[in-house]
PDB file of N, CA, C and O in Angstrom:
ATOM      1  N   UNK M  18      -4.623   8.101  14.526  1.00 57.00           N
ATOM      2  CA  UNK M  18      -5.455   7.181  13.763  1.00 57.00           C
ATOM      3  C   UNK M  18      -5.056   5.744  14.081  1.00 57.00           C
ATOM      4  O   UNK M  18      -3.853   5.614  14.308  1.00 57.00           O
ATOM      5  N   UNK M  19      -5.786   4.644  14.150  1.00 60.00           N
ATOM      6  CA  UNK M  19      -6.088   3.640  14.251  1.00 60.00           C
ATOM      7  C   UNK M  19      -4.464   2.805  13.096  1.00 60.00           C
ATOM      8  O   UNK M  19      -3.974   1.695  13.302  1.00 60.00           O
ATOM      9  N   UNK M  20      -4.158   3.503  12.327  1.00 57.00           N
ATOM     10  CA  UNK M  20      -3.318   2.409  11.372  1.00 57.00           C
ATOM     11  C   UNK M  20      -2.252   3.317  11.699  1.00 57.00           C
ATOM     12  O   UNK M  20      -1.278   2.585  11.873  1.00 57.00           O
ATOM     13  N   UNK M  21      -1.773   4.950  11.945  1.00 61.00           N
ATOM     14  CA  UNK M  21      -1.082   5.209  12.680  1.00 61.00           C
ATOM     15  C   UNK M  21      -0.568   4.377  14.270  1.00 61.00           C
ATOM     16  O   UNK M  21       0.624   4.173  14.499  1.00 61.00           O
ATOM     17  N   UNK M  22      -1.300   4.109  14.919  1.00 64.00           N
ATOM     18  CA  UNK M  22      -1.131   3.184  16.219  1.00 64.00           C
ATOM     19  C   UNK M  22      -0.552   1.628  15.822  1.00 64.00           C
ATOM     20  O   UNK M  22       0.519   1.325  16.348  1.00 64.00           O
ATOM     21  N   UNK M  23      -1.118   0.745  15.035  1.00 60.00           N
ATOM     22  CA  UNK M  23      -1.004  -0.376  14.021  1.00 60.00           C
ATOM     23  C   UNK M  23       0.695  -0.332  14.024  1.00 60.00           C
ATOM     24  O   UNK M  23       1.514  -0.960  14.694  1.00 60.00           O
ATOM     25  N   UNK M  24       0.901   1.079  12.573  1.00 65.00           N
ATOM     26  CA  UNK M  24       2.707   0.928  12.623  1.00 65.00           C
ATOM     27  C   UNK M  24       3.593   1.319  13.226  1.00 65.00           C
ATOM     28  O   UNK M  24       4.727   1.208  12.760  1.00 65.00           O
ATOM     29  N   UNK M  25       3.348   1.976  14.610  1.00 70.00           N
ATOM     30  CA  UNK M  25       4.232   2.092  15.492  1.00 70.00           C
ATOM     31  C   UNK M  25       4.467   1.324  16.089  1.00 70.00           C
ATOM     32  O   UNK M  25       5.383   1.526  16.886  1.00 70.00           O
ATOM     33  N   UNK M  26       3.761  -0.107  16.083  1.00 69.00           N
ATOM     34  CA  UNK M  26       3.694  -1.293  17.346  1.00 69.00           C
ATOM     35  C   UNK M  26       4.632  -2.474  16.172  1.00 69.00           C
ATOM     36  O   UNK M  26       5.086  -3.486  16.708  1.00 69.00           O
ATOM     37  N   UNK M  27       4.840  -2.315  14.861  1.00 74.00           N
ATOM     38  CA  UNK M  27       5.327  -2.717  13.843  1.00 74.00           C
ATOM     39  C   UNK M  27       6.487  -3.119  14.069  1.00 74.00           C
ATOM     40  O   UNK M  27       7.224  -2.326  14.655  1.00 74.00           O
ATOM     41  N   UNK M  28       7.054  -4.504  13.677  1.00 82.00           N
ATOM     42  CA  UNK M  28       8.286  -4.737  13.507  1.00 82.00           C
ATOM     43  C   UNK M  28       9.263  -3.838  12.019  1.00 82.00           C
ATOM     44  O   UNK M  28       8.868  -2.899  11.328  1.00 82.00           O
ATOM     45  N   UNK M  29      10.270  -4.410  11.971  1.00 86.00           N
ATOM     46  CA  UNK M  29      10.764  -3.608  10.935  1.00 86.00           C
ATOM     47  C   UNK M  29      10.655  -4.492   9.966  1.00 86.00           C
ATOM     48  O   UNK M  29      10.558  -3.852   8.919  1.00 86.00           O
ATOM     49  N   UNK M  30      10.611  -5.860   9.715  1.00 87.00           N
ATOM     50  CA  UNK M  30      10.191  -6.970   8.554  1.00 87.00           C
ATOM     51  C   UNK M  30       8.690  -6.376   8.434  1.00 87.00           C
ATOM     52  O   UNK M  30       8.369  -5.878   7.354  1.00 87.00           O
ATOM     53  N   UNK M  31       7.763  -6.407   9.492  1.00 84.00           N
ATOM     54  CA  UNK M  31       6.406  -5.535   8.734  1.00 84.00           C
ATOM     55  C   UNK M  31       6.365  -4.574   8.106  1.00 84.00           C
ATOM     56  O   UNK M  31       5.549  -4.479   7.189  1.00 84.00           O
ATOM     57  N   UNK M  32       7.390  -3.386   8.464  1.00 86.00           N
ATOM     58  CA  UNK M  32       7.005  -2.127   7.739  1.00 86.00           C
ATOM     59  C   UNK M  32       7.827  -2.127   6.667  1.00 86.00           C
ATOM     60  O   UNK M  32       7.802  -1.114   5.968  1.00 86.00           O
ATOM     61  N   UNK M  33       8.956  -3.509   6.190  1.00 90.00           N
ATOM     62  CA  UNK M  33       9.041  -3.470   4.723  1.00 90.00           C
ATOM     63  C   UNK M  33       8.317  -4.543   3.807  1.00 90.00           C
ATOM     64  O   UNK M  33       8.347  -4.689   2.585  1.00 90.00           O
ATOM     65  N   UNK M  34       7.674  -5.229   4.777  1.00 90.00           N
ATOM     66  CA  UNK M  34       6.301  -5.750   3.867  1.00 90.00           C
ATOM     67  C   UNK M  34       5.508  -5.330   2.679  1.00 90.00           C
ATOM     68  O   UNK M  34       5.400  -5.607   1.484  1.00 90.00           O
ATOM     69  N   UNK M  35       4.621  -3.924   4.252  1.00 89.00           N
ATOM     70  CA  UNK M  35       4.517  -3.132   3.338  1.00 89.00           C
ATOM     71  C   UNK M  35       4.572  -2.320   2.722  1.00 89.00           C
ATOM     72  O   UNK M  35       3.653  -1.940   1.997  1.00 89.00           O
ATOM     73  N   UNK M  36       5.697  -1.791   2.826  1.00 91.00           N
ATOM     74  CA  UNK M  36       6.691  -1.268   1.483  1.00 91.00           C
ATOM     75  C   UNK M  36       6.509  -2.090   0.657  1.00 91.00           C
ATOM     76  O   UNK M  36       5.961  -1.401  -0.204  1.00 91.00           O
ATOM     77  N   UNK M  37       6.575  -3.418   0.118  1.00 94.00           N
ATOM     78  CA  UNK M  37       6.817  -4.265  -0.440  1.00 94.00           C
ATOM     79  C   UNK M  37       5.308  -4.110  -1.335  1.00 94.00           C
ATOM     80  O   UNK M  37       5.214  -3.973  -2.555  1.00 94.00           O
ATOM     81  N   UNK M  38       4.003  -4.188  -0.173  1.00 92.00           N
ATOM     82  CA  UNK M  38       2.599  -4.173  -0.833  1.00 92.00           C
ATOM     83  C   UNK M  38       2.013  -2.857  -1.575  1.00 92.00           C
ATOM     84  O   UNK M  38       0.853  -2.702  -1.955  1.00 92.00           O
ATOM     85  N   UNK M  39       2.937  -2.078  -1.673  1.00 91.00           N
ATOM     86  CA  UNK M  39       2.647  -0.969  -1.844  1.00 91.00           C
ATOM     87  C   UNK M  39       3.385  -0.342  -3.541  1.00 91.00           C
ATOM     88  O   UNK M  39       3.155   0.412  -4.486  1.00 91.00           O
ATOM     89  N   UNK M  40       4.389  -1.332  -2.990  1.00 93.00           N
ATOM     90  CA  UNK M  40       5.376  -1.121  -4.196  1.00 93.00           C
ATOM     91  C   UNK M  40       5.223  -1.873  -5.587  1.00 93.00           C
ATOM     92  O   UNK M  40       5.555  -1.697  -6.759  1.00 93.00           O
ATOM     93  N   UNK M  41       4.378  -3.029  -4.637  1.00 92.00           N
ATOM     94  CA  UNK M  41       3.411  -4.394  -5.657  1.00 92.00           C
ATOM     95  C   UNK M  41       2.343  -3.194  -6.662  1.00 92.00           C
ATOM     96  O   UNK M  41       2.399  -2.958  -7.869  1.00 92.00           O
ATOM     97  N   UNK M  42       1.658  -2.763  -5.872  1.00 86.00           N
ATOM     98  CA  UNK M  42       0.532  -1.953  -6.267  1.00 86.00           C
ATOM     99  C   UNK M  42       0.417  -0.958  -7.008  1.00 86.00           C
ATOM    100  O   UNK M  42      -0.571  -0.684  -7.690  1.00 86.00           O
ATOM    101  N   UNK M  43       1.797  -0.122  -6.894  1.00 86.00           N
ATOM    102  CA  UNK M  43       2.385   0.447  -7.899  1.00 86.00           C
ATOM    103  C   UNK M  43       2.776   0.301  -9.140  1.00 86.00           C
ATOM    104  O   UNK M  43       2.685   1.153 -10.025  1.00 86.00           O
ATOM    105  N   UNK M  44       3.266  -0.893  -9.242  1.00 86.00           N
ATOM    106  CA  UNK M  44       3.884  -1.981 -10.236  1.00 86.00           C
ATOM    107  C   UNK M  44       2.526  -2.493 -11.033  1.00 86.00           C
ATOM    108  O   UNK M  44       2.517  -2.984 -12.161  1.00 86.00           O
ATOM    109  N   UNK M  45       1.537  -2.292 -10.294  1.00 84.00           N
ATOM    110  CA  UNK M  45       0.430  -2.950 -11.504  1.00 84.00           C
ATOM    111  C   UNK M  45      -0.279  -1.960 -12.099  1.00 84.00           C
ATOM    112  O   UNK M  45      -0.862  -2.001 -13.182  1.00 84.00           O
ATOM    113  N   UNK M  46      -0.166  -0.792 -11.083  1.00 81.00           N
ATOM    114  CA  UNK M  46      -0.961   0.755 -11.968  1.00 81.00           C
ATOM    115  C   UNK M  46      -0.096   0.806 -12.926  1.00 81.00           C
ATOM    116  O   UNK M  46      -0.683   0.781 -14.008  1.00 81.00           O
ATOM    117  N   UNK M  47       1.112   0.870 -13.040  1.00 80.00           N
ATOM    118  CA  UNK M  47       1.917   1.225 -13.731  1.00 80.00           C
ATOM    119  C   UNK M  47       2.378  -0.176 -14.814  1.00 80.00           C
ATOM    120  O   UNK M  47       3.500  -0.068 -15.309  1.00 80.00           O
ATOM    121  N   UNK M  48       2.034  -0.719 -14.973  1.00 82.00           N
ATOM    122  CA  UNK M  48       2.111  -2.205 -16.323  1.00 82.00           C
ATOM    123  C   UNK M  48       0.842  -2.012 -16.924  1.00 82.00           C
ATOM    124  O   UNK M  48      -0.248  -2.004 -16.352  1.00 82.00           O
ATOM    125  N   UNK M  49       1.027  -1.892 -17.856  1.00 71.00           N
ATOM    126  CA  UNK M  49       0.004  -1.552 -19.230  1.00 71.00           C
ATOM    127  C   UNK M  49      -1.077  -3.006 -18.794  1.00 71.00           C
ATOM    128  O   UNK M  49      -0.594  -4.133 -18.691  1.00 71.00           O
ATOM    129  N   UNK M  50      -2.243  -2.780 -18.624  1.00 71.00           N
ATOM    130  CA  UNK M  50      -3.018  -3.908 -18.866  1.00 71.00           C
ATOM    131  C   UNK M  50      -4.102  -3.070 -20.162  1.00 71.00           C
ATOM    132  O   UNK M  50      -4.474  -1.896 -20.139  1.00 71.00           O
ATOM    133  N   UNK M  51      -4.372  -3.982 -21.075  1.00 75.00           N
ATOM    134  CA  UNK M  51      -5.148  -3.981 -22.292  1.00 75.00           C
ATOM    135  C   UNK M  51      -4.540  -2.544 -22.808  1.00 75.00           C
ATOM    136  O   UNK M  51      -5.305  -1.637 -23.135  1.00 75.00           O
ATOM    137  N   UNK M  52      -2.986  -2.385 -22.865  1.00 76.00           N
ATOM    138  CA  UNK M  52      -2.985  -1.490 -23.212  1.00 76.00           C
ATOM    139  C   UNK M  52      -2.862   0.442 -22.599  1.00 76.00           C
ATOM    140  O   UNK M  52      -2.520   1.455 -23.209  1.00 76.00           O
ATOM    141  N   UNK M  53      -3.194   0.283 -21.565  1.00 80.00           N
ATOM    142  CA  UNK M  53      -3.632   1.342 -20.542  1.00 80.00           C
ATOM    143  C   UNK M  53      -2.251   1.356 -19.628  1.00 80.00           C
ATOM    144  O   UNK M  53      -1.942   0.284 -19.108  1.00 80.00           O
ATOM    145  N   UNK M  54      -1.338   2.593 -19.384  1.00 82.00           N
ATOM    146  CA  UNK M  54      -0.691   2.460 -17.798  1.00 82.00           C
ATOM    147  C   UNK M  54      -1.223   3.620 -16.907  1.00 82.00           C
ATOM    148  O   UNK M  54      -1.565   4.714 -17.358  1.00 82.00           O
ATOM    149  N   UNK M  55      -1.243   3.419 -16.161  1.00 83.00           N
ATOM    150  CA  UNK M  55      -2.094   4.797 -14.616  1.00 83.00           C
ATOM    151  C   UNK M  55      -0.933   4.750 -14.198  1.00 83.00           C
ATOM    152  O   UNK M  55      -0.074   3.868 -14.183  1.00 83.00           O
ATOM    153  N   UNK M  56      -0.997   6.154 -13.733  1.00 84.00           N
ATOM    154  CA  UNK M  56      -0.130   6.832 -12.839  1.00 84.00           C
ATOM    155  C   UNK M  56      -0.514   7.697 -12.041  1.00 84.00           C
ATOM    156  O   UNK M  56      -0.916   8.793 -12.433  1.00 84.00           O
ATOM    157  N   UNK M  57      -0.437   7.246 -10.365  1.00 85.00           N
ATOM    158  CA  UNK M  57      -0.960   7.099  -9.207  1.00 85.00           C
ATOM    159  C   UNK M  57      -1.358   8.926  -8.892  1.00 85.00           C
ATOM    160  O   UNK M  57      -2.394   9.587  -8.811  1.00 85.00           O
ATOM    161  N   UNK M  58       0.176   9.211  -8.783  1.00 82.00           N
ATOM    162  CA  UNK M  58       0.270  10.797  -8.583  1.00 82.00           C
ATOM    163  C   UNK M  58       0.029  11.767  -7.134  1.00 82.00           C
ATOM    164  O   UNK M  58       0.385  12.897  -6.801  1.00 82.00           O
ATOM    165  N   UNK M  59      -0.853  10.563  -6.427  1.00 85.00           N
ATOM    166  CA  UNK M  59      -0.786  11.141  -5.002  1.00 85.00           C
ATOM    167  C   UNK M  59      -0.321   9.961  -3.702  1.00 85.00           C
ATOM    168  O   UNK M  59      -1.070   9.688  -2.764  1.00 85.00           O
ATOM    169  N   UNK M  60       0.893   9.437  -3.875  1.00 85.00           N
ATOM    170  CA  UNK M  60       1.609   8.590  -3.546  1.00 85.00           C
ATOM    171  C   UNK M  60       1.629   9.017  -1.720  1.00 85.00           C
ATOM    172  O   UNK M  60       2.375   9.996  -1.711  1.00 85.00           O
ATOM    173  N   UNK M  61       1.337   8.850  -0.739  1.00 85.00           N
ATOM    174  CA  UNK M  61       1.726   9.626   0.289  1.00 85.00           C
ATOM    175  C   UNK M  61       1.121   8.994   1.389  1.00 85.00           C
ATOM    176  O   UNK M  61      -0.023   8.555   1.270  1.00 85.00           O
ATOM    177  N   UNK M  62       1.908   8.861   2.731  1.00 85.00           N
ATOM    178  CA  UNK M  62       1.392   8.342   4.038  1.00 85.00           C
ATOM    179  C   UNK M  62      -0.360   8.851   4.168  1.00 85.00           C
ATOM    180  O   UNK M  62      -0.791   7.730   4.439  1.00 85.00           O
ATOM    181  N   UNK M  63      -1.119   9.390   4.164  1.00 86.00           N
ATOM    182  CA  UNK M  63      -2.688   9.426   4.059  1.00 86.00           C
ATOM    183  C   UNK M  63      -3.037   8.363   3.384  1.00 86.00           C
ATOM    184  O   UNK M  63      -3.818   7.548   3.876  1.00 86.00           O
ATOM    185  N   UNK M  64      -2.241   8.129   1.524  1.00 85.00           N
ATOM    186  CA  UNK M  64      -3.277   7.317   0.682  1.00 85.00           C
ATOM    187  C   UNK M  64      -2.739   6.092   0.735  1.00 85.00           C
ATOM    188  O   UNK M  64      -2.487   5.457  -0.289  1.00 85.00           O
ATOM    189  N   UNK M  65      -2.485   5.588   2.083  1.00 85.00           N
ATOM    190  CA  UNK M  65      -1.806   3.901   2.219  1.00 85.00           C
ATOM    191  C   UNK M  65      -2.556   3.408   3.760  1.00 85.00           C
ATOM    192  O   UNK M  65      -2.291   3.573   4.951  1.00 85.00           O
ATOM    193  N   UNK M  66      -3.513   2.793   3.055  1.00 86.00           N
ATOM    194  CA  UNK M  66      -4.432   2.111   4.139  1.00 86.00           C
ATOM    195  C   UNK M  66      -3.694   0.769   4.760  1.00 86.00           C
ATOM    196  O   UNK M  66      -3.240  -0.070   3.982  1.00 86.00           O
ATOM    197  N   UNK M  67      -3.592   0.597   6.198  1.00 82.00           N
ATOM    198  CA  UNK M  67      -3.077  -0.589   6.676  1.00 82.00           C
ATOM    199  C   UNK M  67      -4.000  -1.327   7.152  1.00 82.00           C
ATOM    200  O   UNK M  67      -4.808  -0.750   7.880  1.00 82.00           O
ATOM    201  N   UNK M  68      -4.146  -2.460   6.968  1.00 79.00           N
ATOM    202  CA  UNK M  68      -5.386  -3.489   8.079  1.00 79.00           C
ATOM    203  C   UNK M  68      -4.375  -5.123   8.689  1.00 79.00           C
ATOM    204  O   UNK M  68      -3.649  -5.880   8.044  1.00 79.00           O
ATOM    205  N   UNK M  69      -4.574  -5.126   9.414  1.00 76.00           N
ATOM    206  CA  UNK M  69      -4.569  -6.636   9.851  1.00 76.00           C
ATOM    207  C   UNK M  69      -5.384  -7.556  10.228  1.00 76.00           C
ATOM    208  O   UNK M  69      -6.289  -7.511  11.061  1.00 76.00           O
ATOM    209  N   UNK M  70      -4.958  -8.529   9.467  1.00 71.00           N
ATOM    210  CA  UNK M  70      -5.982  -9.892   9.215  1.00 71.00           C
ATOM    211  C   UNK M  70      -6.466 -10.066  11.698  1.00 71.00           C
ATOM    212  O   UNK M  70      -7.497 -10.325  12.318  1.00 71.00           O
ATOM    213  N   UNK M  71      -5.451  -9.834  12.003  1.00 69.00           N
ATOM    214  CA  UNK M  71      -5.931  -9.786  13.844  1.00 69.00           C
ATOM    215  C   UNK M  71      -4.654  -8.982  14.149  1.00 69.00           C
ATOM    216  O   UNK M  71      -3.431  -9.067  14.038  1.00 69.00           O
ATOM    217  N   UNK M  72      -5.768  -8.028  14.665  1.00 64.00           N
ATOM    218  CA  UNK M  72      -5.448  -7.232  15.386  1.00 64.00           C
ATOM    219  C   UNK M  72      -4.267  -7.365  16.663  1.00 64.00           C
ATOM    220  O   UNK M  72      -3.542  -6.480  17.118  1.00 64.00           O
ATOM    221  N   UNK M  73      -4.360  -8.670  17.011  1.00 62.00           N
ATOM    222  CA  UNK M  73      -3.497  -8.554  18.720  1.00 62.00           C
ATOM    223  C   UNK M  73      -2.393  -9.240  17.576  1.00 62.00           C
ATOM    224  O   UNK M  73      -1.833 -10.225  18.057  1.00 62.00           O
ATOM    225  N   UNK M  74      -1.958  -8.915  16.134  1.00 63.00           N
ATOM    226  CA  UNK M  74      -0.255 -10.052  15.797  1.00 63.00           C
ATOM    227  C   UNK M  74      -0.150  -9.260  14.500  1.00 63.00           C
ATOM    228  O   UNK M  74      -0.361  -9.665  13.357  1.00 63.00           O
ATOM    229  N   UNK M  75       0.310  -7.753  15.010  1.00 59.00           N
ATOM    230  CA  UNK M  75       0.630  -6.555  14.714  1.00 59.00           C
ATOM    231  C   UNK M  75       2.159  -7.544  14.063  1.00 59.00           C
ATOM    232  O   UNK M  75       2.507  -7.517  12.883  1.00 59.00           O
ATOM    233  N   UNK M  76       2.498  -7.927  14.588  1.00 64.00           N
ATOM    234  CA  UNK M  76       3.972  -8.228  14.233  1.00 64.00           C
ATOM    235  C   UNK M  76       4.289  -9.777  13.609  1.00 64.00           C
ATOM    236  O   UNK M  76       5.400 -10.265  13.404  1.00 64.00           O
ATOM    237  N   UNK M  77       2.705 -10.512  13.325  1.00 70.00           N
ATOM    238  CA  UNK M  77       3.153 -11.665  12.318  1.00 70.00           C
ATOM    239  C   UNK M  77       3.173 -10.888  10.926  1.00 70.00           C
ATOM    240  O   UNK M  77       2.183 -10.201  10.678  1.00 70.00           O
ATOM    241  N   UNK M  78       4.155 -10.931  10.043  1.00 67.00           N
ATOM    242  CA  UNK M  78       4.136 -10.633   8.717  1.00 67.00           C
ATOM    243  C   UNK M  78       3.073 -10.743   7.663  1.00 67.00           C
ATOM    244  O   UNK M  78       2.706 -10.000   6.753  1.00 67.00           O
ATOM    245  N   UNK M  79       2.619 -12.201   8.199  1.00 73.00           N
ATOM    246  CA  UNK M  79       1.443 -12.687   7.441  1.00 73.00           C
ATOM    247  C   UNK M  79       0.420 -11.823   7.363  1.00 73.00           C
ATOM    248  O   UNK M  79      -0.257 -11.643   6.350  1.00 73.00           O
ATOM    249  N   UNK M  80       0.281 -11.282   8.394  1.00 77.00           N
ATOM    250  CA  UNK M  80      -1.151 -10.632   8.570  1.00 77.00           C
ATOM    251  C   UNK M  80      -1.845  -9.144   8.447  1.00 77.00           C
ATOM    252  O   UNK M  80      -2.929  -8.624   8.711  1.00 77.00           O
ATOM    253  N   UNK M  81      -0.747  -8.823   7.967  1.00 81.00           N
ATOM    254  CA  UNK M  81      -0.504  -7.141   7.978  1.00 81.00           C
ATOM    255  C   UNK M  81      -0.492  -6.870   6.948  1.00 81.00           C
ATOM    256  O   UNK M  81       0.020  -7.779   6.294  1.00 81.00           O
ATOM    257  N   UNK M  82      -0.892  -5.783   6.157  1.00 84.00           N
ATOM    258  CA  UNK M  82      -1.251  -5.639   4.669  1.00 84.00           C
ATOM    259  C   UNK M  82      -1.346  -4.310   4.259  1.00 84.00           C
ATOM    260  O   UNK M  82      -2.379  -3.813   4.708  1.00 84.00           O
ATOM    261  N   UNK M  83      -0.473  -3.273   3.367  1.00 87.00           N
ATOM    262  CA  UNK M  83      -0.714  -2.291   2.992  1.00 87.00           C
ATOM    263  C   UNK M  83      -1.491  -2.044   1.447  1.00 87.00           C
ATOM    264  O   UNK M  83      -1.183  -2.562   0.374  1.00 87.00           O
ATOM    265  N   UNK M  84      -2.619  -1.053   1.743  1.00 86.00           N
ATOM    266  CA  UNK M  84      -3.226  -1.028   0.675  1.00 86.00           C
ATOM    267  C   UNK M  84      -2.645   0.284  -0.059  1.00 86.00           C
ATOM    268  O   UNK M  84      -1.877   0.938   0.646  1.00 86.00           O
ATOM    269  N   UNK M  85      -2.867   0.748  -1.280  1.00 84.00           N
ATOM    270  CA  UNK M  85      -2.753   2.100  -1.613  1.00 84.00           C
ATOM    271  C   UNK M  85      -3.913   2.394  -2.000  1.00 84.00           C
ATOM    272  O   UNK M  85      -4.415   1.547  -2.739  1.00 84.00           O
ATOM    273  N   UNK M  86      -4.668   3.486  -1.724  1.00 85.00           N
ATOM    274  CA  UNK M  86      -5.973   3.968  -2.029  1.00 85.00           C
ATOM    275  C   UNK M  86      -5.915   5.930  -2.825  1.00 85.00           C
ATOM    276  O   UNK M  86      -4.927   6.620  -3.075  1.00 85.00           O
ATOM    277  N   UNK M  87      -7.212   6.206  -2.977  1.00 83.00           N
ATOM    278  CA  UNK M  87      -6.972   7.678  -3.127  1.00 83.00           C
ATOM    279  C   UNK M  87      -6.845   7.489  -4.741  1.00 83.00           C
ATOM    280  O   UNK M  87      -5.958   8.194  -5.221  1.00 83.00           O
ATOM    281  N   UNK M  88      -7.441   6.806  -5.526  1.00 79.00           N
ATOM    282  CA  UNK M  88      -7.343   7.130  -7.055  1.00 79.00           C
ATOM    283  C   UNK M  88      -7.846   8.424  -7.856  1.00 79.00           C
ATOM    284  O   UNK M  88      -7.615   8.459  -9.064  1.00 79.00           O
ATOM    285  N   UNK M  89      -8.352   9.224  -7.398  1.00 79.00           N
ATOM    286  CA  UNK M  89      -9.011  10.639  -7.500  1.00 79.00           C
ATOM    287  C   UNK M  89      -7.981  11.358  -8.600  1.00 79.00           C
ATOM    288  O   UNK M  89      -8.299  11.962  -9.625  1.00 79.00           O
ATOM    289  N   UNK M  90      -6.610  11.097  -8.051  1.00 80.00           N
ATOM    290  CA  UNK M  90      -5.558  11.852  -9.293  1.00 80.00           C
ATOM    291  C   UNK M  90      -4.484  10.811 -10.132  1.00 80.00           C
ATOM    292  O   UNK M  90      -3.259  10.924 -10.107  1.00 80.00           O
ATOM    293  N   UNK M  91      -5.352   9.638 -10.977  1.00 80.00           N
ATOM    294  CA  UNK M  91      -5.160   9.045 -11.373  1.00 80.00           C
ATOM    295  C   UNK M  91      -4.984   9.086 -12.844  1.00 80.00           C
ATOM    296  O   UNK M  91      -6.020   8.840 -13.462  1.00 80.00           O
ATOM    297  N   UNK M  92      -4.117   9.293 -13.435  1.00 84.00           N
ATOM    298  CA  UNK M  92      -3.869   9.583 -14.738  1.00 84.00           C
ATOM    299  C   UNK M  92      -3.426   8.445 -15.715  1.00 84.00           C
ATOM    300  O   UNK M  92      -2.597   7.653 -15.267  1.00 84.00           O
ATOM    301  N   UNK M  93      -3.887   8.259 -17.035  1.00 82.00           N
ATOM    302  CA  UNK M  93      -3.674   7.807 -18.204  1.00 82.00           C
ATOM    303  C   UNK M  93      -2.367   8.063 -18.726  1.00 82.00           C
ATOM    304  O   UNK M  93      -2.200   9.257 -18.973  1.00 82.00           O
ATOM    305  N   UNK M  94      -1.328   7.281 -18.989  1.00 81.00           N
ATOM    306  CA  UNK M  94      -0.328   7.457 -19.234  1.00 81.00           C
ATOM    307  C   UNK M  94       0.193   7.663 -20.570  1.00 81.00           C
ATOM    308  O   UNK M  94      -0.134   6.769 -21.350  1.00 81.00           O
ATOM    309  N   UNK M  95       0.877   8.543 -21.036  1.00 70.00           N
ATOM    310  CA  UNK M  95       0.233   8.725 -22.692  1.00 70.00           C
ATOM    311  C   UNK M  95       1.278   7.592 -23.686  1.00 70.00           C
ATOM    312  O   UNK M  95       2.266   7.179 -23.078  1.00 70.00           O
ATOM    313  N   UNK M  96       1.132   7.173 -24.907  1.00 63.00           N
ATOM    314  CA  UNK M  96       2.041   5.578 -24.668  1.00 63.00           C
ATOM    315  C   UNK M  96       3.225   6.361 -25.606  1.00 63.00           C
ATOM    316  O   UNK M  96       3.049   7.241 -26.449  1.00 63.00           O
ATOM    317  N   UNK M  97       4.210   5.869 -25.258  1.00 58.00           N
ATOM    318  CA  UNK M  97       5.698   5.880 -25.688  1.00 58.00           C
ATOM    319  C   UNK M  97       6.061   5.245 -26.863  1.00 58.00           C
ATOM    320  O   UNK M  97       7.237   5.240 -27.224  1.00 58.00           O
TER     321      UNK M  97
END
């Protein structure tokens, strides 16, 4: 796959980027907004979309971006 190819050409400051964007993304399913926390549940190399802002600078930091996708098993967190 296309974002398979992407992080093999990856520096190692990119691929804890996004770790970093991923871990962001986590952090907001999981913080109560109005009350509500989600919990992701299918956490896994498939449901982490990569894109870069250009393609040929695989290895500027800036430009590289992990998404997490796949909300399908997204659960309501029951409150504590």
């Amino acid at each position: 796959s296309k974002s398979h190819e992407l992080l093999k050409d990856c520096s190692l400051r990119v691929k804890l980027k996004i770790g970093l964007d991923i871990a962001r993304g986590l952090e907001s399913l999981h913080s109560s907004h109005q009350g509500i926390q989600l919990i992701h549940r299918d956490v896994r190399s498939p449901n982490v979309f990569l894109f870069s802002v250009d393609e040929h600078s695989v290895n500027d930091i800036q430009s590289v971006h992990g998404k997490l996708g796949d909300f399908g098993s997204v659960t309501i967190a029951s409150p504590t």
